[in-house]
mmCIF file with all atom_site columns, C-alpha atoms and ligand atoms in Angstrom:
data_model
loop_
_atom_site.group_PDB
_atom_site.id
_atom_site.type_symbol
_atom_site.label_atom_id
_atom_site.label_alt_id
_atom_site.label_comp_id
_atom_site.label_asym_id
_atom_site.label_entity_id
_atom_site.label_seq_id
_atom_site.pdbx_PDB_ins_code
_atom_site.Cartn_x
_atom_site.Cartn_y
_atom_site.Cartn_z
_atom_site.occupancy
_atom_site.B_iso_or_equiv
_atom_site.pdbx_formal_charge
_atom_site.auth_seq_id
_atom_site.auth_comp_id
_atom_site.auth_asym_id
_atom_site.auth_atom_id
_atom_site.pdbx_PDB_model_num
ATOM   1   C CA  . MET V 1 1   ? 110.539 98.590  71.480  1.00 47.00 ? 30  MET V CA  1
ATOM   2   C CA  . PRO V 1 2   ? 108.620 100.535 74.164  1.00 52.00 ? 31  PRO V CA  1
ATOM   3   C CA  . GLU V 1 3   ? 106.235 98.396  76.189  1.00 66.00 ? 32  GLU V CA  1
ATOM   4   C CA  . LYS V 1 4   ? 102.505 98.982  75.636  1.00 80.00 ? 33  LYS V CA  1
ATOM   5   C CA  . PRO V 1 5   ? 101.304 100.667 78.852  1.00 84.00 ? 34  PRO V CA  1
ATOM   6   C CA  . GLY V 1 6   ? 99.044  98.635  81.115  1.00 92.00 ? 35  GLY V CA  1
ATOM   7   C CA  . LYS V 1 7   ? 95.432  99.458  81.966  1.00 96.00 ? 36  LYS V CA  1
ATOM   8   C CA  . LEU V 1 8   ? 93.596  100.107 85.182  1.00 98.00 ? 37  LEU V CA  1
ATOM   9   C CA  . VAL V 1 9   ? 90.728  97.794  86.079  1.00 98.00 ? 38  VAL V CA  1
ATOM   10  C CA  . VAL V 1 10  ? 88.284  99.251  88.578  1.00 98.00 ? 39  VAL V CA  1
ATOM   11  C CA  . VAL V 1 11  ? 86.107  96.828  90.523  1.00 98.00 ? 40  VAL V CA  1
ATOM   12  C CA  . SER V 1 12  ? 83.371  98.111  92.829  1.00 96.00 ? 41  SER V CA  1
ATOM   13  C CA  . GLY V 1 13  ? 80.383  96.597  94.530  1.00 92.00 ? 42  GLY V CA  1
ATOM   14  C CA  . PRO V 1 14  ? 78.583  96.798  97.841  1.00 88.00 ? 43  PRO V CA  1
ATOM   15  C CA  . SER V 1 15  ? 80.463  95.826  100.968 1.00 79.00 ? 44  SER V CA  1
ATOM   16  C CA  . GLY V 1 16  ? 79.662  92.179  101.749 1.00 79.00 ? 45  GLY V CA  1
ATOM   17  C CA  . VAL V 1 17  ? 79.022  91.209  98.127  1.00 78.00 ? 46  VAL V CA  1
ATOM   18  C CA  . GLY V 1 18  ? 82.047  88.898  98.147  1.00 85.00 ? 47  GLY V CA  1
ATOM   19  C CA  . LYS V 1 19  ? 84.223  91.246  96.073  1.00 91.00 ? 48  LYS V CA  1
ATOM   20  C CA  . SER V 1 20  ? 87.475  90.448  97.844  1.00 91.00 ? 49  SER V CA  1
ATOM   21  C CA  . THR V 1 21  ? 87.171  86.696  97.254  1.00 93.00 ? 50  THR V CA  1
ATOM   22  C CA  . VAL V 1 22  ? 86.305  87.189  93.588  1.00 96.00 ? 51  VAL V CA  1
ATOM   23  C CA  . VAL V 1 23  ? 89.115  89.712  93.121  1.00 96.00 ? 52  VAL V CA  1
ATOM   24  C CA  . ARG V 1 24  ? 91.671  87.440  94.789  1.00 95.00 ? 53  ARG V CA  1
ATOM   25  C CA  . GLU V 1 25  ? 90.761  84.607  92.420  1.00 96.00 ? 54  GLU V CA  1
ATOM   26  C CA  . VAL V 1 26  ? 90.827  86.850  89.358  1.00 97.00 ? 55  VAL V CA  1
ATOM   27  C CA  . ILE V 1 27  ? 94.348  87.983  90.306  1.00 96.00 ? 56  ILE V CA  1
ATOM   28  C CA  . ALA V 1 28  ? 95.422  84.345  90.751  1.00 95.00 ? 57  ALA V CA  1
ATOM   29  C CA  . ALA V 1 29  ? 93.929  83.423  87.364  1.00 94.00 ? 58  ALA V CA  1
ATOM   30  C CA  . CYS V 1 30  ? 95.782  86.281  85.635  1.00 92.00 ? 59  CYS V CA  1
ATOM   31  C CA  . ALA V 1 31  ? 99.043  85.937  87.574  1.00 84.00 ? 60  ALA V CA  1
ATOM   32  C CA  . GLY V 1 32  ? 101.912 87.902  86.122  1.00 85.00 ? 61  GLY V CA  1
ATOM   33  C CA  . ARG V 1 33  ? 99.725  90.135  83.942  1.00 92.00 ? 62  ARG V CA  1
ATOM   34  C CA  . LEU V 1 34  ? 97.390  91.728  86.477  1.00 96.00 ? 63  LEU V CA  1
ATOM   35  C CA  . ARG V 1 35  ? 98.345  92.896  89.935  1.00 95.00 ? 64  ARG V CA  1
ATOM   36  C CA  . LEU V 1 36  ? 96.251  94.102  92.820  1.00 96.00 ? 65  LEU V CA  1
ATOM   37  C CA  . SER V 1 37  ? 96.719  97.618  94.127  1.00 97.00 ? 66  SER V CA  1
ATOM   38  C CA  . VAL V 1 38  ? 96.945  97.566  97.937  1.00 97.00 ? 67  VAL V CA  1
ATOM   39  C CA  . SER V 1 39  ? 94.911  100.527 99.183  1.00 97.00 ? 68  SER V CA  1
ATOM   40  C CA  . ALA V 1 40  ? 95.724  102.698 102.179 1.00 98.00 ? 69  ALA V CA  1
ATOM   41  C CA  . THR V 1 41  ? 93.150  103.151 104.918 1.00 97.00 ? 70  THR V CA  1
ATOM   42  C CA  . THR V 1 42  ? 92.729  104.719 108.333 1.00 97.00 ? 71  THR V CA  1
ATOM   43  C CA  . ARG V 1 43  ? 90.326  102.023 109.517 1.00 94.00 ? 72  ARG V CA  1
ATOM   44  C CA  . PRO V 1 44  ? 91.760  99.535  112.016 1.00 95.00 ? 73  PRO V CA  1
ATOM   45  C CA  . PRO V 1 45  ? 92.660  96.057  110.731 1.00 96.00 ? 74  PRO V CA  1
ATOM   46  C CA  . ARG V 1 46  ? 90.050  93.305  111.113 1.00 91.00 ? 75  ARG V CA  1
ATOM   47  C CA  . PRO V 1 47  ? 91.199  90.030  112.666 1.00 93.00 ? 76  PRO V CA  1
ATOM   48  C CA  . GLY V 1 48  ? 93.517  88.262  110.230 1.00 94.00 ? 77  GLY V CA  1
ATOM   49  C CA  . GLU V 1 49  ? 94.198  91.316  108.052 1.00 95.00 ? 78  GLU V CA  1
ATOM   50  C CA  . ARG V 1 50  ? 97.868  92.074  107.438 1.00 97.00 ? 79  ARG V CA  1
ATOM   51  C CA  . ASP V 1 51  ? 99.527  95.451  106.917 1.00 98.00 ? 80  ASP V CA  1
ATOM   52  C CA  . GLY V 1 52  ? 100.921 95.790  103.400 1.00 97.00 ? 81  GLY V CA  1
ATOM   53  C CA  . THR V 1 53  ? 98.906  92.821  102.099 1.00 94.00 ? 82  THR V CA  1
ATOM   54  C CA  . ASP V 1 54  ? 95.249  93.618  102.761 1.00 94.00 ? 83  ASP V CA  1
ATOM   55  C CA  . TYR V 1 55  ? 95.766  97.354  103.209 1.00 96.00 ? 84  TYR V CA  1
ATOM   56  C CA  . HIS V 1 56  ? 98.454  99.821  104.150 1.00 98.00 ? 85  HIS V CA  1
ATOM   57  C CA  . PHE V 1 57  ? 97.034  100.716 107.566 1.00 98.00 ? 86  PHE V CA  1
ATOM   58  C CA  . LEU V 1 58  ? 97.852  104.380 108.264 1.00 98.00 ? 87  LEU V CA  1
ATOM   59  C CA  . SER V 1 59  ? 97.133  106.730 111.143 1.00 97.00 ? 88  SER V CA  1
ATOM   60  C CA  . ASP V 1 60  ? 94.873  109.727 110.420 1.00 96.00 ? 89  ASP V CA  1
ATOM   61  C CA  . ALA V 1 61  ? 97.925  112.018 110.570 1.00 97.00 ? 90  ALA V CA  1
ATOM   62  C CA  . GLU V 1 62  ? 100.001 109.897 108.185 1.00 98.00 ? 91  GLU V CA  1
ATOM   63  C CA  . PHE V 1 63  ? 97.109  109.578 105.725 1.00 98.00 ? 92  PHE V CA  1
ATOM   64  C CA  . ARG V 1 64  ? 96.603  113.358 105.771 1.00 97.00 ? 93  ARG V CA  1
ATOM   65  C CA  . ARG V 1 65  ? 100.315 113.976 105.294 1.00 98.00 ? 94  ARG V CA  1
ATOM   66  C CA  . ARG V 1 66  ? 100.460 111.686 102.262 1.00 98.00 ? 95  ARG V CA  1
ATOM   67  C CA  . ARG V 1 67  ? 97.236  113.180 100.856 1.00 98.00 ? 96  ARG V CA  1
ATOM   68  C CA  . GLU V 1 68  ? 98.648  116.689 101.144 1.00 98.00 ? 97  GLU V CA  1
ATOM   69  C CA  . ALA V 1 69  ? 101.887 115.507 99.520  1.00 98.00 ? 98  ALA V CA  1
ATOM   70  C CA  . GLY V 1 70  ? 99.858  114.348 96.465  1.00 98.00 ? 99  GLY V CA  1
ATOM   71  C CA  . GLU V 1 71  ? 100.668 110.670 96.968  1.00 98.00 ? 100 GLU V CA  1
ATOM   72  C CA  . PHE V 1 72  ? 97.129  109.476 96.187  1.00 98.00 ? 101 PHE V CA  1
ATOM   73  C CA  . LEU V 1 73  ? 95.665  108.838 92.750  1.00 98.00 ? 102 LEU V CA  1
ATOM   74  C CA  . GLU V 1 74  ? 92.294  109.042 94.482  1.00 98.00 ? 103 GLU V CA  1
ATOM   75  C CA  . CYS V 1 75  ? 91.099  108.999 98.047  1.00 97.00 ? 104 CYS V CA  1
ATOM   76  C CA  . VAL V 1 76  ? 87.750  109.342 99.783  1.00 95.00 ? 105 VAL V CA  1
ATOM   77  C CA  . GLU V 1 77  ? 86.195  109.248 103.196 1.00 92.00 ? 106 GLU V CA  1
ATOM   78  C CA  . VAL V 1 78  ? 83.967  106.201 102.883 1.00 78.00 ? 107 VAL V CA  1
ATOM   79  C CA  . PHE V 1 79  ? 80.823  105.878 105.043 1.00 66.00 ? 108 PHE V CA  1
ATOM   80  C CA  . GLY V 1 80  ? 80.386  109.575 105.857 1.00 61.00 ? 109 GLY V CA  1
ATOM   81  C CA  . ARG V 1 81  ? 82.225  110.414 109.047 1.00 60.00 ? 110 ARG V CA  1
ATOM   82  C CA  . GLY V 1 82  ? 84.001  107.067 109.016 1.00 81.00 ? 111 GLY V CA  1
ATOM   83  C CA  . HIS V 1 83  ? 87.437  106.215 107.668 1.00 93.00 ? 112 HIS V CA  1
ATOM   84  C CA  . TRP V 1 84  ? 89.618  107.288 104.775 1.00 96.00 ? 113 TRP V CA  1
ATOM   85  C CA  . TYR V 1 85  ? 90.573  104.952 101.917 1.00 97.00 ? 114 TYR V CA  1
ATOM   86  C CA  . GLY V 1 86  ? 92.801  105.695 98.949  1.00 98.00 ? 115 GLY V CA  1
ATOM   87  C CA  . THR V 1 87  ? 94.903  104.398 96.078  1.00 98.00 ? 116 THR V CA  1
ATOM   88  C CA  . LEU V 1 88  ? 98.578  105.331 96.267  1.00 98.00 ? 117 LEU V CA  1
ATOM   89  C CA  . TRP V 1 89  ? 100.319 106.369 93.035  1.00 98.00 ? 118 TRP V CA  1
ATOM   90  C CA  . ASP V 1 90  ? 103.154 104.095 94.105  1.00 96.00 ? 119 ASP V CA  1
ATOM   91  C CA  . GLU V 1 91  ? 100.833 101.089 93.723  1.00 96.00 ? 120 GLU V CA  1
ATOM   92  C CA  . VAL V 1 92  ? 100.014 101.757 90.070  1.00 97.00 ? 121 VAL V CA  1
ATOM   93  C CA  . ARG V 1 93  ? 102.566 103.941 88.317  1.00 95.00 ? 122 ARG V CA  1
ATOM   94  C CA  . SER V 1 94  ? 105.474 101.566 87.785  1.00 90.00 ? 123 SER V CA  1
ATOM   95  C CA  . SER V 1 95  ? 103.229 98.609  86.879  1.00 92.00 ? 124 SER V CA  1
ATOM   96  C CA  . LEU V 1 96  ? 101.382 100.604 84.211  1.00 93.00 ? 125 LEU V CA  1
ATOM   97  C CA  . ALA V 1 97  ? 104.676 101.845 82.780  1.00 91.00 ? 126 ALA V CA  1
ATOM   98  C CA  . THR V 1 98  ? 105.947 98.281  82.385  1.00 90.00 ? 127 THR V CA  1
ATOM   99  C CA  . GLY V 1 99  ? 102.793 97.082  80.641  1.00 91.00 ? 128 GLY V CA  1
ATOM   100 C CA  . LYS V 1 100 ? 101.140 95.413  83.644  1.00 93.00 ? 129 LYS V CA  1
ATOM   101 C CA  . TRP V 1 101 ? 97.459  95.838  84.366  1.00 96.00 ? 130 TRP V CA  1
ATOM   102 C CA  . VAL V 1 102 ? 96.451  96.941  87.856  1.00 98.00 ? 131 VAL V CA  1
ATOM   103 C CA  . LEU V 1 103 ? 93.171  96.120  89.574  1.00 98.00 ? 132 LEU V CA  1
ATOM   104 C CA  . LEU V 1 104 ? 91.716  98.640  92.019  1.00 98.00 ? 133 LEU V CA  1
ATOM   105 C CA  . GLU V 1 105 ? 89.000  97.419  94.366  1.00 97.00 ? 134 GLU V CA  1
ATOM   106 C CA  . ILE V 1 106 ? 87.513  100.764 95.340  1.00 96.00 ? 135 ILE V CA  1
ATOM   107 C CA  . ASP V 1 107 ? 84.196  102.470 96.070  1.00 92.00 ? 136 ASP V CA  1
ATOM   108 C CA  . VAL V 1 108 ? 81.998  104.262 93.514  1.00 93.00 ? 137 VAL V CA  1
ATOM   109 C CA  . ASP V 1 109 ? 83.250  107.782 94.314  1.00 93.00 ? 138 ASP V CA  1
ATOM   110 C CA  . GLY V 1 110 ? 86.880  106.720 93.982  1.00 96.00 ? 139 GLY V CA  1
ATOM   111 C CA  . ALA V 1 111 ? 85.986  104.965 90.725  1.00 96.00 ? 140 ALA V CA  1
ATOM   112 C CA  . ALA V 1 112 ? 84.495  108.174 89.287  1.00 96.00 ? 141 ALA V CA  1
ATOM   113 C CA  . ASP V 1 113 ? 87.703  109.999 90.164  1.00 97.00 ? 142 ASP V CA  1
ATOM   114 C CA  . VAL V 1 114 ? 89.875  107.322 88.507  1.00 98.00 ? 143 VAL V CA  1
ATOM   115 C CA  . LEU V 1 115 ? 87.744  107.473 85.347  1.00 96.00 ? 144 LEU V CA  1
ATOM   116 C CA  . ARG V 1 116 ? 88.237  111.232 85.109  1.00 96.00 ? 145 ARG V CA  1
ATOM   117 C CA  . GLN V 1 117 ? 92.006  110.651 85.059  1.00 97.00 ? 146 GLN V CA  1
ATOM   118 C CA  . PHE V 1 118 ? 92.032  107.338 83.156  1.00 96.00 ? 147 PHE V CA  1
ATOM   119 C CA  . PRO V 1 119 ? 89.017  107.338 80.807  1.00 96.00 ? 148 PRO V CA  1
ATOM   120 C CA  . GLU V 1 120 ? 90.208  104.071 79.245  1.00 95.00 ? 149 GLU V CA  1
ATOM   121 C CA  . ALA V 1 121 ? 90.043  102.196 82.581  1.00 97.00 ? 150 ALA V CA  1
ATOM   122 C CA  . VAL V 1 122 ? 87.925  99.043  82.526  1.00 98.00 ? 151 VAL V CA  1
ATOM   123 C CA  . THR V 1 123 ? 85.071  99.382  85.041  1.00 98.00 ? 152 THR V CA  1
ATOM   124 C CA  . ILE V 1 124 ? 83.300  96.375  86.542  1.00 98.00 ? 153 ILE V CA  1
ATOM   125 C CA  . PHE V 1 125 ? 80.530  96.409  89.126  1.00 96.00 ? 154 PHE V CA  1
ATOM   126 C CA  . ILE V 1 126 ? 79.868  93.257  91.159  1.00 95.00 ? 155 ILE V CA  1
ATOM   127 C CA  . ARG V 1 127 ? 76.204  93.014  92.130  1.00 91.00 ? 156 ARG V CA  1
ATOM   128 C CA  . PRO V 1 128 ? 74.642  90.947  94.901  1.00 87.00 ? 157 PRO V CA  1
ATOM   129 C CA  . ASP V 1 129 ? 71.738  88.696  93.846  1.00 82.00 ? 158 ASP V CA  1
ATOM   130 C CA  . SER V 1 130 ? 69.556  90.867  96.141  1.00 84.00 ? 159 SER V CA  1
ATOM   131 C CA  . LEU V 1 131 ? 69.764  93.374  98.992  1.00 85.00 ? 160 LEU V CA  1
ATOM   132 C CA  . GLU V 1 132 ? 68.324  90.711  101.335 1.00 88.00 ? 161 GLU V CA  1
ATOM   133 C CA  . GLU V 1 133 ? 71.158  88.342  100.458 1.00 85.00 ? 162 GLU V CA  1
ATOM   134 C CA  . LEU V 1 134 ? 73.670  91.144  101.012 1.00 86.00 ? 163 LEU V CA  1
ATOM   135 C CA  . GLU V 1 135 ? 72.225  91.880  104.456 1.00 89.00 ? 164 GLU V CA  1
ATOM   136 C CA  . ARG V 1 136 ? 72.436  88.184  105.341 1.00 88.00 ? 165 ARG V CA  1
ATOM   137 C CA  . ARG V 1 137 ? 76.110  88.064  104.334 1.00 84.00 ? 166 ARG V CA  1
ATOM   138 C CA  . LEU V 1 138 ? 77.013  91.221  106.252 1.00 84.00 ? 167 LEU V CA  1
ATOM   139 C CA  . ARG V 1 139 ? 75.371  89.816  109.394 1.00 88.00 ? 168 ARG V CA  1
ATOM   140 C CA  . SER V 1 140 ? 77.056  86.436  109.036 1.00 86.00 ? 169 SER V CA  1
ATOM   141 C CA  . ARG V 1 141 ? 80.495  88.106  109.169 1.00 76.00 ? 170 ARG V CA  1
ATOM   142 C CA  . ARG V 1 142 ? 79.805  89.083  112.800 1.00 75.00 ? 171 ARG V CA  1
ATOM   143 C CA  . THR V 1 143 ? 82.613  91.639  112.734 1.00 76.00 ? 172 THR V CA  1
ATOM   144 C CA  . GLU V 1 144 ? 80.521  94.775  112.874 1.00 78.00 ? 173 GLU V CA  1
ATOM   145 C CA  . SER V 1 145 ? 78.037  96.610  115.052 1.00 85.00 ? 174 SER V CA  1
ATOM   146 C CA  . GLU V 1 146 ? 74.364  96.936  114.086 1.00 88.00 ? 175 GLU V CA  1
ATOM   147 C CA  . GLU V 1 147 ? 74.979  100.611 113.319 1.00 87.00 ? 176 GLU V CA  1
ATOM   148 C CA  . ALA V 1 148 ? 77.900  99.776  111.019 1.00 84.00 ? 177 ALA V CA  1
ATOM   149 C CA  . ILE V 1 149 ? 75.796  97.165  109.194 1.00 87.00 ? 178 ILE V CA  1
ATOM   150 C CA  . ARG V 1 150 ? 72.949  99.638  108.709 1.00 89.00 ? 179 ARG V CA  1
ATOM   151 C CA  . ARG V 1 151 ? 75.392  102.226 107.388 1.00 85.00 ? 180 ARG V CA  1
ATOM   152 C CA  . ARG V 1 152 ? 76.889  99.724  104.940 1.00 84.00 ? 181 ARG V CA  1
ATOM   153 C CA  . LEU V 1 153 ? 73.409  98.780  103.688 1.00 89.00 ? 182 LEU V CA  1
ATOM   154 C CA  . ALA V 1 154 ? 72.539  102.444 103.120 1.00 88.00 ? 183 ALA V CA  1
ATOM   155 C CA  . VAL V 1 155 ? 75.775  102.869 101.142 1.00 85.00 ? 184 VAL V CA  1
ATOM   156 C CA  . ALA V 1 156 ? 74.957  99.681  99.183  1.00 87.00 ? 185 ALA V CA  1
ATOM   157 C CA  . ARG V 1 157 ? 71.593  101.142 98.112  1.00 89.00 ? 186 ARG V CA  1
ATOM   158 C CA  . HIS V 1 158 ? 73.383  104.261 96.853  1.00 87.00 ? 187 HIS V CA  1
ATOM   159 C CA  . GLU V 1 159 ? 76.045  102.169 95.078  1.00 87.00 ? 188 GLU V CA  1
ATOM   160 C CA  . LEU V 1 160 ? 73.443  100.038 93.309  1.00 89.00 ? 189 LEU V CA  1
ATOM   161 C CA  . GLN V 1 161 ? 71.887  103.251 91.989  1.00 90.00 ? 190 GLN V CA  1
ATOM   162 C CA  . VAL V 1 162 ? 75.133  104.421 90.412  1.00 91.00 ? 191 VAL V CA  1
ATOM   163 C CA  . ALA V 1 163 ? 76.123  100.958 89.157  1.00 92.00 ? 192 ALA V CA  1
ATOM   164 C CA  . ALA V 1 164 ? 74.774  101.827 85.707  1.00 90.00 ? 193 ALA V CA  1
ATOM   165 C CA  . ARG V 1 165 ? 77.829  104.054 85.156  1.00 92.00 ? 194 ARG V CA  1
ATOM   166 C CA  . TYR V 1 166 ? 80.065  100.977 85.028  1.00 96.00 ? 195 TYR V CA  1
ATOM   167 C CA  . GLU V 1 167 ? 80.896  99.468  81.678  1.00 96.00 ? 196 GLU V CA  1
ATOM   168 C CA  . PHE V 1 168 ? 80.319  95.902  82.916  1.00 97.00 ? 197 PHE V CA  1
ATOM   169 C CA  . GLN V 1 169 ? 78.030  94.403  85.565  1.00 95.00 ? 198 GLN V CA  1
ATOM   170 C CA  . VAL V 1 170 ? 78.734  90.977  87.016  1.00 96.00 ? 199 VAL V CA  1
ATOM   171 C CA  . GLU V 1 171 ? 76.317  89.223  89.335  1.00 91.00 ? 200 GLU V CA  1
ATOM   172 C CA  . ASN V 1 172 ? 78.064  87.300  92.093  1.00 88.00 ? 201 ASN V CA  1
ATOM   173 C CA  . VAL V 1 173 ? 75.864  84.197  92.081  1.00 85.00 ? 202 VAL V CA  1
ATOM   174 C CA  . THR V 1 174 ? 78.799  81.845  92.530  1.00 92.00 ? 203 THR V CA  1
ATOM   175 C CA  . VAL V 1 175 ? 82.449  82.819  92.879  1.00 93.00 ? 204 VAL V CA  1
ATOM   176 C CA  . PRO V 1 176 ? 83.723  80.665  89.957  1.00 95.00 ? 205 PRO V CA  1
ATOM   177 C CA  . GLU V 1 177 ? 81.095  82.104  87.608  1.00 96.00 ? 206 GLU V CA  1
ATOM   178 C CA  . ALA V 1 178 ? 81.901  85.691  88.616  1.00 95.00 ? 207 ALA V CA  1
ATOM   179 C CA  . VAL V 1 179 ? 85.642  85.010  88.188  1.00 96.00 ? 208 VAL V CA  1
ATOM   180 C CA  . ARG V 1 180 ? 85.068  83.490  84.748  1.00 96.00 ? 209 ARG V CA  1
ATOM   181 C CA  . SER V 1 181 ? 82.967  86.478  83.636  1.00 97.00 ? 210 SER V CA  1
ATOM   182 C CA  . ILE V 1 182 ? 85.591  88.960  84.799  1.00 97.00 ? 211 ILE V CA  1
ATOM   183 C CA  . CYS V 1 183 ? 88.460  87.084  83.114  1.00 96.00 ? 212 CYS V CA  1
ATOM   184 C CA  . GLU V 1 184 ? 86.393  87.041  79.921  1.00 96.00 ? 213 GLU V CA  1
ATOM   185 C CA  . ILE V 1 185 ? 85.807  90.817  80.173  1.00 97.00 ? 214 ILE V CA  1
ATOM   186 C CA  . LEU V 1 186 ? 89.527  91.455  80.678  1.00 97.00 ? 215 LEU V CA  1
ATOM   187 C CA  . ARG V 1 187 ? 90.414  89.341  77.665  1.00 95.00 ? 216 ARG V CA  1
ATOM   188 C CA  . SER V 1 188 ? 87.824  91.206  75.580  1.00 95.00 ? 217 SER V CA  1
ATOM   189 C CA  . ARG V 1 189 ? 89.482  94.484  76.621  1.00 94.00 ? 218 ARG V CA  1
ATOM   190 C CA  . GLY V 1 190 ? 92.948  93.298  75.603  1.00 92.00 ? 219 GLY V CA  1
ATOM   191 C CA  . LEU V 1 191 ? 94.583  91.535  78.558  1.00 93.00 ? 220 LEU V CA  1
ATOM   192 C CA  . SER V 1 192 ? 96.829  88.969  76.976  1.00 83.00 ? 221 SER V CA  1
ATOM   193 C CA  . ASP V 1 193 ? 96.322  85.237  77.563  1.00 71.00 ? 222 ASP V CA  1
ATOM   194 C CA  . ASP V 1 194 ? 99.889  84.201  78.293  1.00 65.00 ? 223 ASP V CA  1
HETATM 195 P P1  . LIG P 2 .   ? 86.351  97.527  103.828 1.00 80.15 ? 30  LIG P P1  1
HETATM 196 O O1  . LIG P 2 .   ? 86.443  98.426  105.030 1.00 80.15 ? 30  LIG P O1  1
HETATM 197 O O2  . LIG P 2 .   ? 85.172  96.581  103.923 1.00 80.15 ? 30  LIG P O2  1
HETATM 198 O O3  . LIG P 2 .   ? 87.640  96.819  103.551 1.00 80.15 ? 30  LIG P O3  1
HETATM 199 O O4  . LIG P 2 .   ? 86.095  98.453  102.554 1.00 80.15 ? 30  LIG P O4  1
HETATM 200 C C1  . LIG P 2 .   ? 85.072  99.386  102.576 1.00 80.15 ? 30  LIG P C1  1
HETATM 201 C C2  . LIG P 2 .   ? 84.904  100.049 101.232 1.00 80.15 ? 30  LIG P C2  1
HETATM 202 O O5  . LIG P 2 .   ? 86.050  100.835 100.908 1.00 80.15 ? 30  LIG P O5  1
HETATM 203 C C3  . LIG P 2 .   ? 84.713  99.077  100.079 1.00 80.15 ? 30  LIG P C3  1
HETATM 204 O O6  . LIG P 2 .   ? 83.597  99.506  99.314  1.00 80.15 ? 30  LIG P O6  1
HETATM 205 C C4  . LIG P 2 .   ? 85.981  99.226  99.278  1.00 80.15 ? 30  LIG P C4  1
HETATM 206 O O7  . LIG P 2 .   ? 85.760  98.999  97.903  1.00 80.15 ? 30  LIG P O7  1
HETATM 207 C C5  . LIG P 2 .   ? 86.343  100.667 99.554  1.00 80.15 ? 30  LIG P C5  1
HETATM 208 N N1  . LIG P 2 .   ? 87.764  100.913 99.309  1.00 80.15 ? 30  LIG P N1  1
HETATM 209 C C6  . LIG P 2 .   ? 88.808  100.113 99.649  1.00 80.15 ? 30  LIG P C6  1
HETATM 210 N N2  . LIG P 2 .   ? 89.964  100.653 99.244  1.00 80.15 ? 30  LIG P N2  1
HETATM 211 C C7  . LIG P 2 .   ? 89.652  101.822 98.622  1.00 80.15 ? 30  LIG P C7  1
HETATM 212 C C8  . LIG P 2 .   ? 90.430  102.830 97.957  1.00 80.15 ? 30  LIG P C8  1
HETATM 213 O O8  . LIG P 2 .   ? 91.645  102.779 97.854  1.00 80.15 ? 30  LIG P O8  1
HETATM 214 N N3  . LIG P 2 .   ? 89.744  103.893 97.452  1.00 80.15 ? 30  LIG P N3  1
HETATM 215 C C9  . LIG P 2 .   ? 88.404  103.992 97.546  1.00 80.15 ? 30  LIG P C9  1
HETATM 216 N N4  . LIG P 2 .   ? 87.834  105.066 96.970  1.00 80.15 ? 30  LIG P N4  1
HETATM 217 N N5  . LIG P 2 .   ? 87.646  103.060 98.136  1.00 80.15 ? 30  LIG P N5  1
HETATM 218 C C10 . LIG P 2 .   ? 88.257  101.985 98.675  1.00 80.15 ? 30  LIG P C10 1
#
């Protein structure tokens, strides 16, 4: 009997909202049924980030080559003149075909592009409790310049405005609560329990 194809789950939210932690725990909670798509990016790795696990870190030339070869399901230049990010077809195609669900942690423009191609994708937006809290978290990371923080906050304001397009909104008050809400949403959309 042919396998029922998997679904895409798109998770977005402002940078610094704690998305990556929540997403990592959701993947662990749904092990075997939901896998994380590893995006490609041209931005340099942060301390501790590993190639192939956190991102596929590509040079500008390699990213362009793969974009022109049609290897991306979606890709965007995030933060204006900054870096490129994108989802590789290779990360999603075979999983979907074998009935696995794939989670994409991507920005709002990439999400709109995915929805055009996969209207049945589940879309979830993780909100900060407030912009002030978000600013505090971005500063506490101490990995970025003042200019980069200001740029990320400007993008966050824009993202919060388009958040209404997402089917589900989850407030990241505590990580366990956000993880529980997301697992509940996925079950309600048909992700099996076993
Ligand atoms: P960061 O540089 O903090 O890892 O990520 C910056 C932003 O890029 C985040 O909003 C993240 O969701 C977004 N992003 C990461 N991977 C992708 C991707 O493959 N496609 C798109 N469109 N956005 C991505």
